[in-house]
């Protein structure tokens, strides 16, 4: 019986050891006759080594070459199975825990859903049994710091609040404390952190020349008029460092939409080409003072926003590969669902999917549409889907090929958040109902730091500057 401690965190979140041992059975009391020569002691014979009570068993070299073993290990889809495999013997452990192998594995297999980060209260709700991610989620919850106490606090009038999460990173924004007003606030402090490895990066403020392009921002439901979120790595994902990320800041103004993108590689903000509403929306006259689009959803390399009940029922689109805004017109059959429920999904082939509800939401009927050629191609009807949710159930978002269903309880299902496989319609309960951002990451033993603070570089630069000032 192998004892695996990879899923149980230790005080240090950087290293997790694997232990194992053999469990012996009860002794057999039967007497077995043995020939005397077998029991004779031979001094020239080396002493028999004692079995190791702990640690992975050392076995003879496997018959397969290491290159083939690595190829097999790379194809293991479940991270928990990979952890168990690494505990089989010393050879497997050495191959699987190699940093080069783990980097390749993480590029091939996206991190699993481990739970949800509650907006505002900054509480992590890990997946609970019998969800397959429950062991890894518990290990991450114990090893990480989801109170973000390691991130320097903003000014006394504000506190950090979760705004988004992607690939183990969390985007924090300075939110006003109780008793303080955020009305009229456009620009706020931002931080990106890795709660598992307790690393962070405070984002620099948006430069004045870029900030000056923001005029007459429209109000949104949240305290600030701006919107901040992570962007996919896109084409750079295959070659980018694992600590690389991009953050988008955008705001809907009276006459145009403005956006900026921050790159961790350059540590700088740059502008996304702004678009006027007159160019995007035919017949646009003036706004009502409120944001024209809401409900941001991400699929593949595109972000979609639903319309705010006007302007020809079009969706706002941000292409993160080209970094440009546009609008997309859904199929006529789906337009009626814009205010009833549309959930964007991935096709697994680089194109978006759209799950549109019907007027009678209690029956659970949805139409699934897809695009095969990016944002400019036409929507094509794929199939009808019957999710049969309760009368008050809500589809919160999608994660890859899964929907996230907020179920409010019934005689058949416990209340909570569920993942729904769009192909099989199989439901798996994740955790209790919570309004928050999905948190995806690897088990502690397979994960790597997701944020580089750059402290080492800053210290080096300060040392060089001090030497230059001091002189020879």
XYZ file of C-alpha atoms in Angstrom:
472
model
C 0.000 0.000 0.000
C 1.538 3.279 -1.104
C 1.153 6.327 1.116
C 1.040 9.536 -0.927
C 1.642 12.883 0.756
C 1.717 14.964 -2.430
C -1.873 15.999 -1.897
C -1.289 16.863 1.787
C 0.541 20.158 2.197
C 3.410 20.695 4.563
C 4.433 24.050 6.125
C 6.481 24.931 3.053
C 4.375 25.290 -0.058
C 7.327 24.862 -2.352
C 8.198 21.223 -1.693
C 6.052 18.198 -1.144
C 7.568 14.792 -0.456
C 6.316 11.360 -1.459
C 6.357 8.571 1.102
C 5.491 4.906 0.749
C 5.855 1.586 2.484
C 4.762 -2.026 2.445
C 2.133 -3.203 4.905
C 2.797 -6.632 6.298
C 0.059 -9.155 6.965
C -0.489 -11.350 9.980
C 2.102 -14.082 10.596
C 1.237 -17.647 9.566
C 1.475 -19.949 12.632
C 1.847 -23.167 10.626
C 5.209 -24.978 10.974
C 6.916 -25.712 7.671
C 9.794 -28.196 7.671
C 13.021 -26.838 6.203
C 16.096 -28.823 5.296
C 19.039 -28.078 7.637
C 21.448 -26.942 4.878
C 19.162 -24.046 4.111
C 19.516 -22.746 7.662
C 23.290 -22.968 7.796
C 25.152 -19.671 8.242
C 27.753 -18.800 5.616
C 30.109 -16.044 6.824
C 31.254 -15.246 3.315
C 27.676 -14.433 2.227
C 26.780 -10.718 2.453
C 24.150 -9.858 5.049
C 20.645 -9.623 3.772
C 19.531 -5.952 3.567
C 16.620 -4.900 5.724
C 13.527 -3.604 3.927
C 13.065 0.145 4.016
C 10.008 1.018 6.120
C 9.405 4.316 4.354
C 10.007 5.946 0.987
C 9.224 4.891 -2.549
C 10.281 1.319 -3.312
C 13.388 0.865 -5.380
C 12.690 -1.663 -8.107
C 14.635 -3.010 -10.978
C 14.784 -0.836 -14.060
C 11.526 -1.023 -16.021
C 11.663 -2.739 -19.382
C 10.540 0.439 -21.157
C 13.010 3.188 -22.040
C 12.629 6.450 -20.148
C 11.631 8.359 -23.291
C 8.633 6.078 -23.725
C 7.740 6.304 -20.041
C 7.765 10.093 -20.227
C 5.506 9.986 -23.258
C 3.085 7.746 -21.351
C 3.147 10.006 -18.286
C 2.455 13.073 -20.429
C -0.781 11.437 -21.610
C -2.222 10.901 -18.116
C -5.132 13.379 -18.062
C -5.902 13.334 -14.326
C -3.365 15.115 -12.128
C -4.249 12.950 -9.113
C -3.471 9.822 -11.136
C -0.133 11.348 -12.100
C 0.675 11.937 -8.419
C -0.175 8.322 -7.598
C 1.929 7.111 -10.503
C 4.930 9.057 -9.236
C 4.705 7.144 -5.950
C 4.998 3.730 -7.607
C 8.802 3.608 -7.580
C 11.902 5.781 -7.407
C 12.297 5.835 -11.191
C 8.747 7.073 -11.777
C 9.170 9.670 -9.047
C 12.391 10.988 -10.559
C 10.901 11.274 -14.057
C 7.602 12.869 -13.043
C 9.010 15.416 -10.584
C 11.557 16.680 -13.093
C 10.902 20.388 -13.745
C 11.190 20.012 -17.510
C 8.586 17.228 -17.545
C 6.207 19.202 -15.325
C 6.434 22.246 -17.596
C 5.568 20.089 -20.604
C 2.729 18.431 -18.716
C 1.197 21.730 -17.625
C 1.259 23.005 -21.206
C -0.629 19.927 -22.414
C -3.192 19.704 -19.608
C -5.112 22.744 -18.329
C -5.417 23.098 -14.552
C -8.551 21.530 -13.070
C -11.303 23.461 -11.325
C -10.526 23.479 -7.596
C -13.274 25.770 -6.323
C -14.506 29.362 -6.334
C -13.214 32.633 -4.905
C -16.074 34.655 -3.475
C -16.247 38.243 -4.672
C -15.963 40.886 -1.988
C -15.383 38.609 1.006
C -12.247 36.995 -0.466
C -13.170 33.497 0.712
C -12.003 30.360 -1.104
C -14.633 27.619 -1.390
C -12.750 24.425 -2.367
C -14.335 21.506 -4.194
C -15.775 18.952 -1.771
C -16.089 15.154 -2.036
C -17.092 13.304 -4.093
C -15.830 15.782 -6.695
C -12.612 14.382 -8.258
C -10.722 17.609 -7.508
C -11.561 17.540 -3.792
C -8.180 16.133 -2.563
C -6.165 18.649 -4.581
C -8.536 21.482 -3.614
C -8.132 20.692 0.083
C -4.340 20.611 -0.266
C -4.324 23.990 -2.026
C -6.700 25.491 0.542
C -4.392 24.434 3.378
C -1.162 25.417 1.650
C -2.262 28.747 0.180
C -3.134 32.108 1.709
C -6.509 33.138 0.335
C -6.808 36.030 2.759
C -3.993 37.620 0.700
C -2.243 38.813 3.841
C 1.086 38.627 2.003
C 0.024 41.417 -0.382
C 0.771 44.922 0.959
C -2.480 46.625 1.918
C -3.703 49.612 -0.126
C -4.476 52.958 1.486
C -6.566 52.863 4.709
C -9.787 53.756 2.899
C -9.585 50.641 0.713
C -9.095 46.898 0.964
C -8.259 44.221 -1.597
C -11.204 42.569 -3.341
C -11.133 39.666 -5.809
C -11.976 40.720 -9.354
C -10.836 37.760 -11.472
C -8.854 34.519 -11.442
C -7.064 32.585 -14.175
C -4.495 29.753 -14.177
C -3.787 29.983 -10.449
C -3.467 33.785 -10.434
C -5.845 36.166 -8.687
C -6.516 39.764 -9.709
C -7.108 42.078 -6.754
C -8.526 45.592 -6.892
C -8.568 48.222 -4.179
C -12.220 48.453 -3.117
C -13.581 51.136 -0.758
C -14.197 50.095 2.812
C -17.567 50.536 4.464
C -18.315 54.178 4.945
C -16.231 55.335 1.988
C -17.762 56.218 -1.381
C -16.358 55.129 -4.735
C -18.633 57.305 -6.822
C -16.678 59.001 -9.569
C -13.626 56.754 -9.078
C -12.247 55.538 -12.402
C -8.718 54.343 -11.700
C -7.888 52.102 -8.745
C -4.906 50.172 -7.420
C -4.421 46.678 -8.866
C -2.386 43.658 -7.775
C -1.842 40.207 -9.247
C -0.944 37.436 -6.842
C -0.378 33.686 -6.548
C -2.007 32.661 -3.239
C -0.527 29.155 -3.348
C 3.096 30.335 -3.544
C 2.457 33.679 -1.795
C 3.894 35.833 -4.541
C 2.483 39.109 -5.872
C 3.047 42.006 -8.230
C 1.640 45.498 -7.663
C 0.655 46.880 -11.057
C 1.862 50.387 -11.904
C -0.745 53.123 -12.392
C -1.992 53.794 -15.892
C 0.157 56.570 -17.437
C -1.359 60.047 -17.587
C -1.444 60.283 -21.387
C -3.485 57.063 -21.573
C -5.727 58.027 -18.669
C -6.532 61.340 -20.388
C -8.370 59.466 -23.169
C -11.085 58.398 -20.687
C -13.945 60.895 -20.956
C -17.419 60.723 -19.381
C -17.320 57.106 -18.140
C -20.688 55.382 -17.857
C -21.802 53.894 -14.559
C -21.961 50.177 -13.907
C -23.638 48.193 -11.122
C -20.341 47.666 -9.287
C -18.786 50.581 -7.336
C -16.388 51.634 -10.090
C -17.133 52.469 -13.697
C -14.102 50.516 -14.910
C -13.743 46.762 -15.441
C -10.564 44.746 -14.877
C -9.843 41.128 -15.816
C -7.176 38.701 -17.026
C -6.651 38.094 -20.734
C -5.699 34.718 -22.226
C -2.098 34.370 -23.334
C -3.248 33.497 -26.858
C -0.507 32.694 -29.366
C 2.157 33.389 -26.723
C 0.920 30.604 -24.433
C 3.176 27.929 -25.961
C 6.374 29.957 -25.632
C 5.632 32.345 -22.768
C 7.123 31.926 -19.329
C 4.737 30.389 -16.796
C 4.786 33.616 -14.808
C 3.641 35.709 -17.796
C 0.163 37.214 -17.785
C -1.896 40.072 -19.195
C -4.460 42.278 -17.466
C -7.083 44.331 -19.273
C -8.592 47.554 -17.925
C -11.587 48.920 -19.818
C -14.400 51.388 -19.410
C -17.512 52.229 -21.409
C -17.661 55.986 -21.959
C -20.413 58.243 -23.241
C -19.176 58.238 -26.828
C -16.663 55.378 -27.031
C -15.151 52.331 -25.391
C -11.627 52.615 -24.000
C -9.269 49.823 -22.974
C -5.676 49.279 -21.876
C -3.652 46.085 -21.518
C -0.813 45.421 -19.075
C 1.875 42.858 -19.901
C 3.972 41.267 -17.181
C 6.772 40.863 -19.730
C 7.177 44.598 -20.360
C 5.704 45.788 -17.027
C 3.891 48.513 -18.986
C 0.382 49.534 -20.009
C -0.507 50.129 -23.642
C -3.712 51.298 -25.283
C -6.218 49.085 -27.075
C -7.494 50.962 -30.156
C -10.687 52.643 -28.967
C -13.931 52.448 -30.908
C -16.771 54.961 -30.968
C -20.289 53.710 -30.360
C -21.334 55.392 -33.600
C -18.996 53.064 -35.517
C -20.003 49.948 -33.612
C -23.761 50.472 -33.260
C -25.939 51.585 -36.150
C -28.343 54.337 -35.182
C -26.583 55.185 -31.946
C -27.695 58.606 -30.662
C -26.785 58.953 -26.993
C -26.491 56.764 -23.958
C -28.696 56.622 -20.865
C -25.797 57.209 -18.471
C -25.496 53.482 -17.755
C -23.148 50.943 -19.350
C -24.392 49.664 -22.707
C -23.110 46.104 -22.225
C -22.792 43.813 -19.230
C -22.101 40.188 -18.260
C -18.549 39.589 -19.500
C -17.878 36.021 -20.648
C -14.695 34.496 -22.021
C -14.342 31.733 -24.584
C -11.131 30.796 -26.364
C -9.442 34.124 -27.120
C -12.605 36.260 -27.159
C -14.587 38.170 -24.564
C -18.317 38.725 -25.078
C -20.683 41.198 -23.404
C -24.487 41.047 -23.667
C -26.439 44.173 -24.701
C -28.291 46.316 -22.210
C -31.730 46.000 -23.825
C -31.169 48.157 -26.896
C -29.087 48.898 -30.015
C -30.194 46.082 -32.315
C -29.428 43.339 -29.758
C -25.765 42.940 -30.660
C -22.989 41.622 -28.466
C -19.766 43.498 -27.767
C -16.649 41.433 -28.601
C -12.984 41.859 -27.663
C -10.528 39.822 -29.732
C -7.529 39.363 -27.400
C -5.291 38.119 -30.239
C -5.686 41.316 -32.275
C -6.659 43.430 -29.269
C -9.582 45.085 -30.998
C -13.248 45.708 -30.211
C -16.130 44.780 -32.501
C -19.765 43.729 -32.313
C -21.307 40.385 -33.156
C -24.893 39.721 -34.138
C -26.281 36.470 -32.727
C -28.601 34.295 -34.830
C -32.166 35.562 -34.975
C -33.456 32.602 -32.960
C -31.041 33.445 -30.134
C -31.878 37.164 -29.931
C -34.893 36.464 -27.764
C -32.570 34.742 -25.294
C -30.256 37.712 -24.810
C -32.210 38.769 -21.752
C -33.087 35.220 -20.662
C -29.666 33.669 -20.660
C -26.746 33.178 -23.020
C -23.636 31.310 -21.981
C -20.528 31.314 -24.147
C -18.416 28.156 -24.335
C -15.366 26.725 -26.099
C -15.602 24.227 -28.942
C -12.235 22.633 -28.264
C -11.314 23.454 -31.856
C -10.466 27.123 -31.437
C -13.967 28.492 -32.004
C -16.726 29.771 -29.692
C -20.021 28.150 -28.761
C -23.222 29.866 -27.671
C -25.818 28.215 -25.431
C -29.088 30.165 -25.706
C -32.106 29.643 -23.497
C -35.809 29.816 -24.359
C -38.756 31.778 -23.031
C -39.875 28.801 -20.933
C -36.704 28.402 -18.869
C -38.397 25.935 -16.489
C -38.285 23.217 -19.151
C -34.521 23.567 -19.462
C -34.451 23.689 -23.263
C -31.425 25.402 -24.824
C -30.038 25.696 -28.324
C -26.324 25.201 -28.853
C -24.691 27.264 -31.607
C -21.098 27.290 -32.788
C -18.624 29.170 -34.949
C -15.814 27.380 -36.745
C -13.940 30.324 -38.191
C -13.470 32.894 -35.437
C -15.518 35.967 -34.646
C -16.273 36.897 -38.284
C -17.905 33.616 -39.350
C -21.613 32.836 -39.090
C -23.286 31.061 -36.196
C -24.447 27.543 -36.994
C -27.018 25.573 -35.018
C -25.416 22.498 -33.498
C -28.120 20.788 -31.405
C -30.814 21.174 -28.769
C -29.827 20.616 -25.155
C -32.175 19.911 -22.229
C -30.493 20.780 -18.946
C -33.697 20.437 -16.869
C -32.647 22.904 -14.163
C -34.979 24.056 -11.442
C -37.169 27.117 -12.009
C -34.651 29.418 -10.267
C -31.388 27.754 -11.354
C -28.802 29.915 -13.103
C -25.971 29.133 -15.497
C -23.082 31.147 -14.041
C -20.308 30.605 -16.580
C -18.425 27.971 -18.537
C -15.024 26.371 -17.990
C -13.758 24.653 -21.113
C -16.363 22.077 -22.099
C -18.269 22.431 -18.824
C -21.074 24.698 -17.687
C -21.313 25.954 -14.107
C -24.871 25.593 -12.823
C -26.038 27.281 -9.624
C -28.698 24.894 -8.337
C -31.018 26.184 -5.629
C -31.957 22.782 -4.260
C -34.520 20.093 -5.033
C -35.623 16.664 -3.911
C -33.059 15.106 -6.249
C -30.041 17.400 -5.947
C -28.383 19.199 -3.060
C -28.106 22.969 -3.275
C -24.783 24.208 -4.648
C -22.613 24.844 -7.697
C -22.430 22.020 -10.251
C -20.381 21.407 -13.370
C -22.354 20.118 -16.344
C -20.635 18.241 -19.165
C -22.210 19.694 -22.307
C -21.750 16.397 -24.178
C -22.974 13.897 -21.567
C -25.004 16.346 -19.390
C -23.439 14.692 -16.332
C -23.607 16.854 -13.186
C -20.919 16.996 -10.496
C -21.341 19.077 -7.368
C -18.367 21.344 -6.685
C -19.216 23.282 -3.533
C -21.879 25.431 -1.898
C -23.563 28.204 -3.875
C -21.362 31.269 -4.053
C -21.054 34.240 -6.381
C -17.424 34.304 -7.320
C -14.633 33.571 -9.756
C -13.655 30.025 -10.679
C -10.225 29.078 -9.319
C -8.251 26.559 -11.398
C -4.816 25.248 -10.461
C -2.726 22.105 -10.148
C -2.094 20.122 -6.951
C 0.709 21.719 -4.905
C 3.258 19.085 -5.931
C 2.643 19.696 -9.651
C 2.238 23.474 -9.585
C 4.759 26.219 -10.226
C 4.825 29.910 -9.198
C 2.531 31.958 -11.424
C 3.764 35.440 -10.544
C 7.253 36.889 -10.587
C 7.473 39.874 -8.272
C 10.665 41.136 -9.842
C 12.121 41.902 -6.406
C 15.425 40.346 -7.381
C 15.700 42.578 -10.449
C 14.770 45.690 -8.459
C 17.366 44.933 -5.797
C 19.999 44.401 -8.474
C 19.099 47.674 -10.209
C 19.242 49.571 -6.901
C 22.640 48.061 -6.177
C 23.968 49.111 -9.583
C 22.604 52.647 -9.116
C 24.211 52.879 -5.656
C 27.587 51.849 -7.081
C 27.294 54.416 -9.872
C 26.506 57.170 -7.385
C 29.318 56.153 -5.057
C 31.802 55.909 -7.877
C 35.171 54.074 -7.878
